[in-house]
C-alpha positions as CSV (number, residue, x, y, z in Angstrom):
1,M,124.3,115.8,142.4
2,N,126.7,118.3,140.9
3,L,125.7,120.9,138.3
4,T,127.2,119.1,135.3
5,S,125.2,115.9,135.9
6,Y,122.0,117.9,136.6
7,L,122.4,119.8,133.3
8,T,123.0,116.5,131.5
9,A,119.9,115.0,133.0
10,L,117.9,118.1,132.1
11,S,119.1,117.9,128.5
12,R,118.1,114.2,128.2
13,E,114.7,115.0,129.7
14,R,114.1,117.8,127.1
15,K,115.0,115.4,124.2
16,F,112.6,112.8,125.6
17,I,109.8,115.4,125.9
18,K,110.4,116.5,122.3
19,K,110.2,112.9,121.1
20,M,107.0,112.3,123.1
21,A,105.4,115.4,121.5
22,K,106.3,114.1,118.0
23,N,105.0,110.6,118.9
24,K,101.7,112.2,120.2
25,T,101.4,114.1,116.9
26,L,102.0,110.9,114.9
27,A,99.5,108.9,117.0
28,N,96.8,111.5,116.7
29,F,97.4,111.8,112.9
30,C,97.1,108.0,112.3
31,S,94.1,107.5,114.7
32,S,92.2,110.4,113.1
33,I,92.6,108.9,109.6
34,K,91.8,105.4,110.8
35,N,88.7,106.5,112.8
36,G,87.5,108.7,109.9
37,Q,87.6,105.9,107.5
38,K,86.0,103.4,109.9
39,A,83.1,105.9,110.3
40,R,83.0,106.3,106.5
41,K,83.5,110.0,106.6
42,L,84.4,111.9,103.5
43,E,86.3,114.6,105.3
44,I,88.1,114.8,108.7
45,T,89.7,117.6,110.5
46,I,93.2,117.4,112.1
47,Q,95.5,119.9,113.8
48,N,97.7,122.0,111.5
49,T,101.4,121.2,112.2
50,K,104.4,121.1,109.8
51,L,104.7,117.3,110.4
52,N,101.0,116.7,109.6
53,E,101.2,118.8,106.5
54,R,104.3,117.1,105.1
55,M,102.8,113.6,105.8
56,L,99.5,114.7,104.0
57,N,101.6,115.8,101.0
58,I,103.0,112.3,100.9
59,L,99.7,110.6,101.3
60,M,98.2,112.7,98.5
61,S,101.1,112.1,96.1
62,E,100.9,108.3,96.8
63,G,97.2,108.3,96.1
64,Y,95.9,107.5,99.7
65,I,93.8,110.7,100.1
66,R,91.9,113.0,97.7
67,G,93.4,116.2,99.1
68,F,93.5,118.6,102.0
69,A,93.0,122.3,102.7
70,K,94.1,124.5,105.6
71,T,91.5,126.5,107.5
72,N,91.8,129.8,109.4
73,N,91.8,128.3,112.9
74,N,94.9,126.1,112.8
75,L,93.2,123.1,111.4
76,I,93.4,121.0,108.2
77,N,90.4,119.4,106.4
78,V,91.4,116.1,104.9
79,S,89.4,114.5,102.1
80,L,89.5,110.8,102.5
81,K,89.6,108.4,99.5
82,Y,87.5,105.3,99.0
83,S,87.6,102.7,96.2
84,S,84.5,100.5,95.6
85,E,83.1,101.8,98.9
86,K,86.2,100.5,100.8
87,P,88.8,102.8,102.4
88,V,92.0,103.1,100.3
89,I,94.0,103.0,103.6
90,S,93.3,99.6,105.2
91,K,95.9,100.1,108.0
92,I,97.9,103.1,109.1
93,R,100.1,103.0,112.3
94,P,102.8,105.2,113.7
95,I,106.2,103.6,114.5
96,L,106.5,104.7,118.1
97,N,109.7,103.8,119.9
98,C,111.0,106.4,122.4
99,D,114.0,104.4,123.4
100,L,115.0,103.1,120.0
101,N,116.0,105.3,117.1
102,K,114.4,103.4,114.3
103,H,116.8,104.5,111.6
104,I,116.7,102.4,108.5
105,S,119.6,102.3,106.0
106,L,119.3,102.3,102.3
107,N,120.3,98.6,102.1
108,T,117.6,97.6,104.6
109,L,115.0,99.7,102.8
110,L,115.9,97.9,99.5
111,K,115.5,94.5,101.2
112,R,112.2,95.4,102.8
113,R,110.9,96.7,99.4
114,K,111.8,93.4,97.7
115,E,110.1,91.4,100.6
116,L,107.0,93.6,100.3
117,D,106.8,93.3,96.6
118,N,106.4,89.6,97.0
119,G,104.1,89.7,100.1
120,H,101.7,92.7,99.7
121,K,102.2,93.2,96.0
122,G,104.0,96.5,96.7
123,L,101.1,98.2,98.3
124,E,102.7,99.0,101.6
125,T,104.3,102.4,102.1
126,F,106.6,103.8,104.8
127,V,107.0,107.5,105.6
128,L,110.5,108.4,106.8
129,T,112.1,111.5,108.1
130,T,115.5,112.0,106.4
131,S,118.2,114.6,106.0
132,Q,116.3,115.9,103.0
133,G,112.9,116.1,104.7
134,I,109.9,113.8,105.2
135,L,109.7,111.3,102.3
136,S,108.0,108.1,101.3
137,D,110.1,105.0,101.0
138,Y,109.9,105.2,97.2
139,D,111.4,108.7,97.3
140,C,114.1,107.5,99.6
141,L,115.0,104.8,97.2
142,K,115.1,107.3,94.3
143,R,117.4,109.6,96.2
144,K,119.4,106.7,97.6
145,I,119.1,107.7,101.3
146,G,117.9,106.1,104.5
147,G,116.0,107.7,107.4
148,Q,114.0,107.3,110.6
149,L,110.6,105.5,110.2
150,L,107.5,107.5,111.1
151,I,104.4,105.7,109.9
152,K,103.5,102.5,108.0
153,I,100.6,102.5,105.6
154,L,98.9,99.5,104.0
């Protein structure tokens, strides 16, 4: 193996590890919220990362959680939301695909939104990472941009 091919392989491995770390953060985020609501907890604690904080901002603006607050020791306390003693979030799951880049164009996003409006009465939300930051699918439609899918909330 020559030096060029070794460096190329090393670069690919670093990108893969970076994706895996993001996937682990997404999976932990979703499972913490899901488990907290199954246990009927009013508040859960998750790790403080930029990704988690941005996704919590979206969940709060969309009305899925009551709020969140950072603590001193690199944690975030999340206040979960319930309606008629049922969790507001019935399903939350990360879109994990290491091999596929799940980029969704604006046209595809518009088609999905029309399908969802008929099926789930518009209650499903996607969180995407875009060139303008991490946004909900509604914000992406307003700004007329696509992005990479991160999580799906119902």
